[in-house]
Amino acid sequence: HNGVASIEIARPEKKNALTQAMYQDMADALLAANQDNTVRAVLITGQPGIFTSGNDIEDFAARGPGEGVSNPNSPVFQFMRALVSCEKPVIAAVTGAAIGIGTTLLMHCDFVYVADDARLAMPFVSLGLVPEFASSLLAPNLMGYPKAAEKLMLGEPFTPEEALECGLINAVIAGPEVLNHARRIAERFNALPPGAVRDTKKLLRGKRDAQVYEVIKAEAEIFAARLQSPEAKEAFQAFFQKRKPDFSKF
C-alpha cells in the first residue's frame, strides 16, 4: 500500500510466538518486497500490545533452529538472510513485548519505533542457550560491552527509554501512534530516489553485514550444541511443566 510492503505478525492467541512456517512466510515476503520495484520500504509490525514473544517453544522444541547448521535453508535462517540482505529500508513498529528474536531482529532494521509501554528482552541464557541473529556482535557494538553483558548474560529486560539510550531504536512513541508514525516514515521513501537509498544503505551496512553472516554461523553452531545440553533440556522441561528450572546440579 502506497509503496510500503507490510509484514504483520498475527498470532495474538499465542502472543505472536513464531513458528517455522511463520519464519518461512516472513522470509518469502521480504524477498518478494526486495524484488518488487513498486515497493520503496518494508514495514514490520505485530499486534496491538504484542510484537512477538519469540520462538514458539513447542514448535521450537520439535524442530529447532539448530537444524540450520546442517540445513542452511531452514526457515529461521532463510528469514535471517532475507532481513540482513534486504536492499530496501526496513522499518519496525513495536508495541508490547519483543522477546528473544523479537529484540534481535530489530538490530537488523534501519528504523525502529517502540511504544512507551513496550518491553524488550533477550533471555537466551535462561533457556540454556546462547545469543542468535548476530546479537553477540551487534549488541556490544550498539550498547557497549557492559550493557550488552547485562542484556545477554543476565537476560535483563529493558525499557524503551533504555533501548533508545543504548542506540537500539530511533524513538519512543506513544503506544497508539507507533504504527502510524512508522508508516509515515516508510512512506517518505516514495519521494526519495530509490537507487540512492539502496546504495546509501549498502555503504552504511556493507562491511558490517559481511561480519554479521560469519557471526550468525558461529552462533548457530554453538546454539545447536546447546540445544542438546542438559541445561537446555532442564530449561525446556521446566517451561512445559510450568516450574522454575533448577540449574544447581550443573
PDB file of C-alpha atoms in Angstrom:
ATOM      1  CA  HIS A   1       0.000   0.000   0.000  1.00  0.00           C
ATOM      2  CA  ASN A   2       1.404   3.366  -1.117  1.00  0.00           C
ATOM      3  CA  GLY A   3       4.870   1.936  -1.767  1.00  0.00           C
ATOM      4  CA  VAL A   4       5.120   0.137   1.586  1.00  0.00           C
ATOM      5  CA  ALA A   5       5.126  -3.664   1.923  1.00  0.00           C
ATOM      6  CA  SER A   6       3.776  -4.553   5.368  1.00  0.00           C
ATOM      7  CA  ILE A   7       4.626  -7.741   7.249  1.00  0.00           C
ATOM      8  CA  GLU A   8       2.310  -8.221  10.212  1.00  0.00           C
ATOM      9  CA  ILE A   9       2.963 -10.881  12.839  1.00  0.00           C
ATOM     10  CA  ALA A  10      -0.583 -12.004  13.564  1.00  0.00           C
ATOM     11  CA  ARG A  11      -0.906 -14.809  16.097  1.00  0.00           C
ATOM     12  CA  PRO A  12      -2.190 -12.941  19.153  1.00  0.00           C
ATOM     13  CA  GLU A  13      -3.707 -16.049  20.769  1.00  0.00           C
ATOM     14  CA  LYS A  14      -0.124 -17.325  21.212  1.00  0.00           C
ATOM     15  CA  LYS A  15       1.405 -13.917  21.974  1.00  0.00           C
ATOM     16  CA  ASN A  16       2.685 -13.781  18.391  1.00  0.00           C
ATOM     17  CA  ALA A  17       5.077 -16.673  19.057  1.00  0.00           C
ATOM     18  CA  LEU A  18       6.926 -17.563  15.860  1.00  0.00           C
ATOM     19  CA  THR A  19       6.759 -20.972  14.187  1.00  0.00           C
ATOM     20  CA  GLN A  20       8.912 -22.336  11.376  1.00  0.00           C
ATOM     21  CA  ALA A  21       6.018 -21.721   8.982  1.00  0.00           C
ATOM     22  CA  MET A  22       5.851 -18.074  10.065  1.00  0.00           C
ATOM     23  CA  TYR A  23       9.601 -17.648   9.561  1.00  0.00           C
ATOM     24  CA  GLN A  24       9.205 -19.040   6.045  1.00  0.00           C
ATOM     25  CA  ASP A  25       6.326 -16.669   5.277  1.00  0.00           C
ATOM     26  CA  MET A  26       8.318 -13.675   6.545  1.00  0.00           C
ATOM     27  CA  ALA A  27      11.364 -14.711   4.518  1.00  0.00           C
ATOM     28  CA  ASP A  28       9.252 -15.054   1.375  1.00  0.00           C
ATOM     29  CA  ALA A  29       7.595 -11.691   1.984  1.00  0.00           C
ATOM     30  CA  LEU A  30      10.939  -9.938   2.454  1.00  0.00           C
ATOM     31  CA  LEU A  31      12.382 -11.490  -0.703  1.00  0.00           C
ATOM     32  CA  ALA A  32       9.280 -10.555  -2.692  1.00  0.00           C
ATOM     33  CA  ALA A  33       9.387  -6.956  -1.423  1.00  0.00           C
ATOM     34  CA  ASN A  34      13.054  -6.685  -2.284  1.00  0.00           C
ATOM     35  CA  GLN A  35      12.372  -7.711  -5.878  1.00  0.00           C
ATOM     36  CA  ASP A  36       9.247  -5.591  -6.364  1.00  0.00           C
ATOM     37  CA  ASN A  37      10.063  -2.252  -7.978  1.00  0.00           C
ATOM     38  CA  THR A  38       6.844  -0.726  -6.647  1.00  0.00           C
ATOM     39  CA  VAL A  39       7.985  -1.305  -3.055  1.00  0.00           C
ATOM     40  CA  ARG A  40      10.054   1.530  -1.604  1.00  0.00           C
ATOM     41  CA  ALA A  41      10.174   0.344   2.042  1.00  0.00           C
ATOM     42  CA  VAL A  42       9.203  -2.584   4.250  1.00  0.00           C
ATOM     43  CA  LEU A  43       7.252  -2.230   7.494  1.00  0.00           C
ATOM     44  CA  ILE A  44       7.354  -4.997  10.138  1.00  0.00           C
ATOM     45  CA  THR A  45       4.819  -4.891  12.948  1.00  0.00           C
ATOM     46  CA  GLY A  46       2.937  -7.128  15.367  1.00  0.00           C
ATOM     47  CA  GLN A  47      -0.450  -6.830  17.035  1.00  0.00           C
ATOM     48  CA  PRO A  48      -1.543  -4.031  19.387  1.00  0.00           C
ATOM     49  CA  GLY A  49       0.157  -4.786  22.677  1.00  0.00           C
ATOM     50  CA  ILE A  50       2.414  -7.599  21.409  1.00  0.00           C
ATOM     51  CA  PHE A  51       5.229  -7.552  18.852  1.00  0.00           C
ATOM     52  CA  THR A  52       6.370 -11.144  19.386  1.00  0.00           C
ATOM     53  CA  SER A  53       7.152 -13.353  22.364  1.00  0.00           C
ATOM     54  CA  GLY A  54       9.900 -15.010  20.330  1.00  0.00           C
ATOM     55  CA  ASN A  55      10.026 -18.619  19.205  1.00  0.00           C
ATOM     56  CA  ASP A  56       7.045 -20.854  19.781  1.00  0.00           C
ATOM     57  CA  ILE A  57       8.609 -23.189  22.340  1.00  0.00           C
ATOM     58  CA  GLU A  58       6.615 -26.273  21.311  1.00  0.00           C
ATOM     59  CA  ASP A  59       7.405 -25.789  17.623  1.00  0.00           C
ATOM     60  CA  PHE A  60      10.966 -24.858  18.557  1.00  0.00           C
ATOM     61  CA  ALA A  61      11.446 -27.998  20.666  1.00  0.00           C
ATOM     62  CA  ALA A  62      10.026 -30.195  17.902  1.00  0.00           C
ATOM     63  CA  ARG A  63      12.195 -28.806  15.112  1.00  0.00           C
ATOM     64  CA  GLY A  64      14.574 -26.204  16.480  1.00  0.00           C
ATOM     65  CA  PRO A  65      16.648 -23.641  14.544  1.00  0.00           C
ATOM     66  CA  GLY A  66      19.697 -25.799  15.268  1.00  0.00           C
ATOM     67  CA  GLU A  67      18.801 -27.793  12.148  1.00  0.00           C
ATOM     68  CA  GLY A  68      20.034 -24.779  10.210  1.00  0.00           C
ATOM     69  CA  VAL A  69      23.632 -25.787  10.949  1.00  0.00           C
ATOM     70  CA  SER A  70      23.209 -28.826   8.715  1.00  0.00           C
ATOM     71  CA  ASN A  71      20.493 -27.206   6.624  1.00  0.00           C
ATOM     72  CA  PRO A  72      21.194 -23.524   5.956  1.00  0.00           C
ATOM     73  CA  ASN A  73      17.878 -23.308   4.117  1.00  0.00           C
ATOM     74  CA  SER A  74      15.793 -23.883   7.248  1.00  0.00           C
ATOM     75  CA  PRO A  75      13.050 -21.253   7.605  1.00  0.00           C
ATOM     76  CA  VAL A  76      14.609 -19.342  10.512  1.00  0.00           C
ATOM     77  CA  PHE A  77      17.888 -18.876   8.666  1.00  0.00           C
ATOM     78  CA  GLN A  78      16.098 -18.006   5.439  1.00  0.00           C
ATOM     79  CA  PHE A  79      14.370 -15.248   7.399  1.00  0.00           C
ATOM     80  CA  MET A  80      17.662 -14.027   8.899  1.00  0.00           C
ATOM     81  CA  ARG A  81      19.344 -13.886   5.488  1.00  0.00           C
ATOM     82  CA  ALA A  82      16.349 -12.179   3.884  1.00  0.00           C
ATOM     83  CA  LEU A  83      16.272  -9.446   6.523  1.00  0.00           C
ATOM     84  CA  VAL A  84      20.033  -8.851   6.508  1.00  0.00           C
ATOM     85  CA  SER A  85      20.190  -8.757   2.705  1.00  0.00           C
ATOM     86  CA  CYS A  86      17.080  -6.617   2.109  1.00  0.00           C
ATOM     87  CA  GLU A  87      18.190  -3.655  -0.004  1.00  0.00           C
ATOM     88  CA  LYS A  88      15.111  -1.572   0.791  1.00  0.00           C
ATOM     89  CA  PRO A  89      14.708   0.373   4.050  1.00  0.00           C
ATOM     90  CA  VAL A  90      13.124  -1.791   6.771  1.00  0.00           C
ATOM     91  CA  ILE A  91      11.085  -0.060   9.477  1.00  0.00           C
ATOM     92  CA  ALA A  92       9.845  -1.789  12.644  1.00  0.00           C
ATOM     93  CA  ALA A  93       6.868  -0.687  14.756  1.00  0.00           C
ATOM     94  CA  VAL A  94       6.947  -2.333  18.193  1.00  0.00           C
ATOM     95  CA  THR A  95       4.229  -2.412  20.836  1.00  0.00           C
ATOM     96  CA  GLY A  96       4.139  -4.659  23.878  1.00  0.00           C
ATOM     97  CA  ALA A  97       6.656  -7.462  24.334  1.00  0.00           C
ATOM     98  CA  ALA A  98       9.575  -8.053  21.963  1.00  0.00           C
ATOM     99  CA  ILE A  99      11.293 -11.144  23.346  1.00  0.00           C
ATOM    100  CA  GLY A 100      14.298 -13.069  22.022  1.00  0.00           C
ATOM    101  CA  ILE A 101      14.402 -12.749  18.270  1.00  0.00           C
ATOM    102  CA  GLY A 102      11.710 -10.092  18.719  1.00  0.00           C
ATOM    103  CA  THR A 103      14.536  -7.899  20.003  1.00  0.00           C
ATOM    104  CA  THR A 104      17.469  -9.224  17.964  1.00  0.00           C
ATOM    105  CA  LEU A 105      15.683  -8.717  14.643  1.00  0.00           C
ATOM    106  CA  LEU A 106      15.384  -5.009  15.492  1.00  0.00           C
ATOM    107  CA  MET A 107      19.177  -4.729  15.244  1.00  0.00           C
ATOM    108  CA  HIS A 108      18.842  -5.516  11.528  1.00  0.00           C
ATOM    109  CA  CYS A 109      16.132  -2.947  10.795  1.00  0.00           C
ATOM    110  CA  ASP A 110      17.024   0.527   9.559  1.00  0.00           C
ATOM    111  CA  PHE A 111      14.426   2.389  11.631  1.00  0.00           C
ATOM    112  CA  VAL A 112      12.832   1.160  14.860  1.00  0.00           C
ATOM    113  CA  TYR A 113       9.963   2.894  16.671  1.00  0.00           C
ATOM    114  CA  VAL A 114       8.845   1.487  20.010  1.00  0.00           C
ATOM    115  CA  ALA A 115       5.791   2.132  22.167  1.00  0.00           C
ATOM    116  CA  ASP A 116       6.383   3.768  25.535  1.00  0.00           C
ATOM    117  CA  ASP A 117       4.935   0.697  27.288  1.00  0.00           C
ATOM    118  CA  ALA A 118       6.930  -1.901  25.344  1.00  0.00           C
ATOM    119  CA  ARG A 119       9.231  -4.455  26.957  1.00  0.00           C
ATOM    120  CA  LEU A 120      12.341  -5.887  25.312  1.00  0.00           C
ATOM    121  CA  ALA A 121      14.410  -8.871  26.442  1.00  0.00           C
ATOM    122  CA  MET A 122      16.938 -11.415  25.158  1.00  0.00           C
ATOM    123  CA  PRO A 123      16.604 -14.294  27.661  1.00  0.00           C
ATOM    124  CA  PHE A 124      18.627 -16.902  25.762  1.00  0.00           C
ATOM    125  CA  VAL A 125      20.848 -17.886  28.691  1.00  0.00           C
ATOM    126  CA  SER A 126      17.817 -18.630  30.874  1.00  0.00           C
ATOM    127  CA  LEU A 127      16.874 -21.333  28.327  1.00  0.00           C
ATOM    128  CA  GLY A 128      20.368 -22.803  28.417  1.00  0.00           C
ATOM    129  CA  LEU A 129      21.103 -21.286  25.010  1.00  0.00           C
ATOM    130  CA  VAL A 130      23.275 -18.537  23.523  1.00  0.00           C
ATOM    131  CA  PRO A 131      22.525 -15.359  21.555  1.00  0.00           C
ATOM    132  CA  GLU A 132      21.455 -15.579  17.910  1.00  0.00           C
ATOM    133  CA  PHE A 133      20.998 -13.403  14.800  1.00  0.00           C
ATOM    134  CA  ALA A 134      24.474 -11.882  15.365  1.00  0.00           C
ATOM    135  CA  SER A 135      23.307 -10.228  18.578  1.00  0.00           C
ATOM    136  CA  SER A 136      26.577 -11.277  20.258  1.00  0.00           C
ATOM    137  CA  LEU A 137      28.283  -8.919  17.783  1.00  0.00           C
ATOM    138  CA  LEU A 138      25.694  -6.180  17.354  1.00  0.00           C
ATOM    139  CA  ALA A 139      24.606  -5.699  20.973  1.00  0.00           C
ATOM    140  CA  PRO A 140      28.128  -4.804  22.224  1.00  0.00           C
ATOM    141  CA  ASN A 141      28.644  -2.591  19.166  1.00  0.00           C
ATOM    142  CA  LEU A 142      25.413  -0.703  19.845  1.00  0.00           C
ATOM    143  CA  MET A 143      25.308  -0.681  23.645  1.00  0.00           C
ATOM    144  CA  GLY A 144      28.885  -1.159  24.734  1.00  0.00           C
ATOM    145  CA  TYR A 145      30.087  -4.327  26.444  1.00  0.00           C
ATOM    146  CA  PRO A 146      28.777  -3.653  29.989  1.00  0.00           C
ATOM    147  CA  LYS A 147      25.174  -3.118  28.876  1.00  0.00           C
ATOM    148  CA  ALA A 148      25.339  -5.987  26.390  1.00  0.00           C
ATOM    149  CA  ALA A 149      26.542  -8.299  29.167  1.00  0.00           C
ATOM    150  CA  GLU A 150      23.528  -7.310  31.289  1.00  0.00           C
ATOM    151  CA  LYS A 151      21.101  -7.952  28.464  1.00  0.00           C
ATOM    152  CA  LEU A 152      22.654 -11.153  27.072  1.00  0.00           C
ATOM    153  CA  MET A 153      24.319 -12.847  30.053  1.00  0.00           C
ATOM    154  CA  LEU A 154      21.779 -11.905  32.733  1.00  0.00           C
ATOM    155  CA  GLY A 155      18.878 -11.668  30.285  1.00  0.00           C
ATOM    156  CA  GLU A 156      17.699  -8.464  31.935  1.00  0.00           C
ATOM    157  CA  PRO A 157      14.662  -6.901  30.242  1.00  0.00           C
ATOM    158  CA  PHE A 158      14.936  -3.268  29.289  1.00  0.00           C
ATOM    159  CA  THR A 159      12.616  -0.361  28.809  1.00  0.00           C
ATOM    160  CA  PRO A 160      12.060   1.597  25.607  1.00  0.00           C
ATOM    161  CA  GLU A 161      13.929   4.533  27.148  1.00  0.00           C
ATOM    162  CA  GLU A 162      16.912   2.313  27.854  1.00  0.00           C
ATOM    163  CA  ALA A 163      16.756   0.901  24.329  1.00  0.00           C
ATOM    164  CA  LEU A 164      16.846   4.468  23.000  1.00  0.00           C
ATOM    165  CA  GLU A 165      19.787   5.352  25.225  1.00  0.00           C
ATOM    166  CA  CYS A 166      21.609   2.213  24.044  1.00  0.00           C
ATOM    167  CA  GLY A 167      21.175   3.181  20.387  1.00  0.00           C
ATOM    168  CA  LEU A 168      18.976   0.174  19.579  1.00  0.00           C
ATOM    169  CA  ILE A 169      15.944   2.199  18.455  1.00  0.00           C
ATOM    170  CA  ASN A 170      15.181   5.542  16.819  1.00  0.00           C
ATOM    171  CA  ALA A 171      12.432   6.847  19.071  1.00  0.00           C
ATOM    172  CA  VAL A 172       9.919   6.060  21.795  1.00  0.00           C
ATOM    173  CA  ILE A 173       6.367   6.846  20.676  1.00  0.00           C
ATOM    174  CA  ALA A 174       3.024   6.820  22.484  1.00  0.00           C
ATOM    175  CA  GLY A 175       1.532   3.343  22.005  1.00  0.00           C
ATOM    176  CA  PRO A 176      -1.475   4.223  19.826  1.00  0.00           C
ATOM    177  CA  GLU A 177       0.711   6.281  17.486  1.00  0.00           C
ATOM    178  CA  VAL A 178       3.587   3.842  16.886  1.00  0.00           C
ATOM    179  CA  LEU A 179       2.251   2.136  13.773  1.00  0.00           C
ATOM    180  CA  ASN A 180       1.087   5.341  12.099  1.00  0.00           C
ATOM    181  CA  HIS A 181       4.409   7.032  12.858  1.00  0.00           C
ATOM    182  CA  ALA A 182       6.382   4.110  11.432  1.00  0.00           C
ATOM    183  CA  ARG A 183       4.195   4.048   8.327  1.00  0.00           C
ATOM    184  CA  ARG A 184       4.707   7.781   7.770  1.00  0.00           C
ATOM    185  CA  ILE A 185       8.477   7.238   7.918  1.00  0.00           C
ATOM    186  CA  ALA A 186       8.209   4.323   5.461  1.00  0.00           C
ATOM    187  CA  GLU A 187       6.104   6.378   3.044  1.00  0.00           C
ATOM    188  CA  ARG A 188       8.709   9.146   2.983  1.00  0.00           C
ATOM    189  CA  PHE A 189      10.805   6.879   0.746  1.00  0.00           C
ATOM    190  CA  ASN A 190       8.244   7.349  -2.027  1.00  0.00           C
ATOM    191  CA  ALA A 191       9.659  10.847  -2.503  1.00  0.00           C
ATOM    192  CA  LEU A 192      13.312   9.781  -2.492  1.00  0.00           C
ATOM    193  CA  PRO A 193      15.366   8.278  -5.360  1.00  0.00           C
ATOM    194  CA  PRO A 194      15.329   4.503  -4.703  1.00  0.00           C
ATOM    195  CA  GLY A 195      18.746   3.826  -6.199  1.00  0.00           C
ATOM    196  CA  ALA A 196      20.418   6.406  -3.986  1.00  0.00           C
ATOM    197  CA  VAL A 197      18.621   4.977  -0.944  1.00  0.00           C
ATOM    198  CA  ARG A 198      19.770   1.424  -1.757  1.00  0.00           C
ATOM    199  CA  ASP A 199      23.360   2.492  -2.363  1.00  0.00           C
ATOM    200  CA  THR A 200      23.439   4.504   0.854  1.00  0.00           C
ATOM    201  CA  LYS A 201      22.159   1.512   2.831  1.00  0.00           C
ATOM    202  CA  LYS A 202      24.800  -0.661   1.172  1.00  0.00           C
ATOM    203  CA  LEU A 203      27.547   1.773   2.177  1.00  0.00           C
ATOM    204  CA  LEU A 204      26.228   2.058   5.737  1.00  0.00           C
ATOM    205  CA  ARG A 205      25.992  -1.689   6.258  1.00  0.00           C
ATOM    206  CA  GLY A 206      28.326  -3.338   3.757  1.00  0.00           C
ATOM    207  CA  LYS A 207      31.338  -4.120   5.927  1.00  0.00           C
ATOM    208  CA  ARG A 208      29.203  -4.882   8.972  1.00  0.00           C
ATOM    209  CA  ASP A 209      26.939  -7.322   7.166  1.00  0.00           C
ATOM    210  CA  ALA A 210      29.868  -9.394   5.911  1.00  0.00           C
ATOM    211  CA  GLN A 211      30.845  -9.944   9.541  1.00  0.00           C
ATOM    212  CA  VAL A 212      27.214 -10.496  10.565  1.00  0.00           C
ATOM    213  CA  TYR A 213      26.929 -13.594   8.353  1.00  0.00           C
ATOM    214  CA  GLU A 214      30.078 -15.088   9.909  1.00  0.00           C
ATOM    215  CA  VAL A 215      28.793 -14.461  13.442  1.00  0.00           C
ATOM    216  CA  ILE A 216      25.341 -15.895  12.666  1.00  0.00           C
ATOM    217  CA  LYS A 217      27.040 -19.107  11.527  1.00  0.00           C
ATOM    218  CA  ALA A 218      29.303 -19.255  14.592  1.00  0.00           C
ATOM    219  CA  GLU A 219      26.375 -18.624  16.933  1.00  0.00           C
ATOM    220  CA  ALA A 220      24.293 -21.286  15.179  1.00  0.00           C
ATOM    221  CA  GLU A 221      26.926 -23.970  15.698  1.00  0.00           C
ATOM    222  CA  ILE A 222      27.087 -23.280  19.438  1.00  0.00           C
ATOM    223  CA  PHE A 223      23.306 -22.826  19.614  1.00  0.00           C
ATOM    224  CA  ALA A 224      22.748 -26.258  18.065  1.00  0.00           C
ATOM    225  CA  ALA A 225      25.111 -27.874  20.559  1.00  0.00           C
ATOM    226  CA  ARG A 226      23.450 -26.051  23.455  1.00  0.00           C
ATOM    227  CA  LEU A 227      20.039 -27.375  22.384  1.00  0.00           C
ATOM    228  CA  GLN A 228      21.291 -30.859  23.250  1.00  0.00           C
ATOM    229  CA  SER A 229      22.817 -29.816  26.571  1.00  0.00           C
ATOM    230  CA  PRO A 230      21.411 -30.956  29.939  1.00  0.00           C
ATOM    231  CA  GLU A 231      20.938 -27.292  30.864  1.00  0.00           C
ATOM    232  CA  ALA A 232      18.710 -26.598  27.857  1.00  0.00           C
ATOM    233  CA  LYS A 233      16.747 -29.803  28.422  1.00  0.00           C
ATOM    234  CA  GLU A 234      16.102 -28.784  32.038  1.00  0.00           C
ATOM    235  CA  ALA A 235      15.044 -25.274  30.939  1.00  0.00           C
ATOM    236  CA  PHE A 236      12.609 -26.625  28.350  1.00  0.00           C
ATOM    237  CA  GLN A 237      11.179 -29.255  30.710  1.00  0.00           C
ATOM    238  CA  ALA A 238      10.646 -26.561  33.333  1.00  0.00           C
ATOM    239  CA  PHE A 239       8.839 -24.406  30.782  1.00  0.00           C
ATOM    240  CA  PHE A 240       6.458 -27.197  29.795  1.00  0.00           C
ATOM    241  CA  GLN A 241       5.928 -28.178  33.442  1.00  0.00           C
ATOM    242  CA  LYS A 242       5.337 -24.528  34.394  1.00  0.00           C
ATOM    243  CA  ARG A 243       8.001 -24.506  37.084  1.00  0.00           C
ATOM    244  CA  LYS A 244      11.252 -22.714  37.786  1.00  0.00           C
ATOM    245  CA  PRO A 245      14.278 -24.503  36.285  1.00  0.00           C
ATOM    246  CA  ASP A 246      16.886 -25.950  38.638  1.00  0.00           C
ATOM    247  CA  PHE A 247      20.439 -25.436  37.405  1.00  0.00           C
ATOM    248  CA  SER A 248      22.091 -26.200  40.765  1.00  0.00           C
ATOM    249  CA  LYS A 249      23.232 -29.656  39.631  1.00  0.00           C
ATOM    250  CA  PHE A 250      25.216 -28.371  36.653  1.00  0.00           C
TER     251      PHE A 250
END
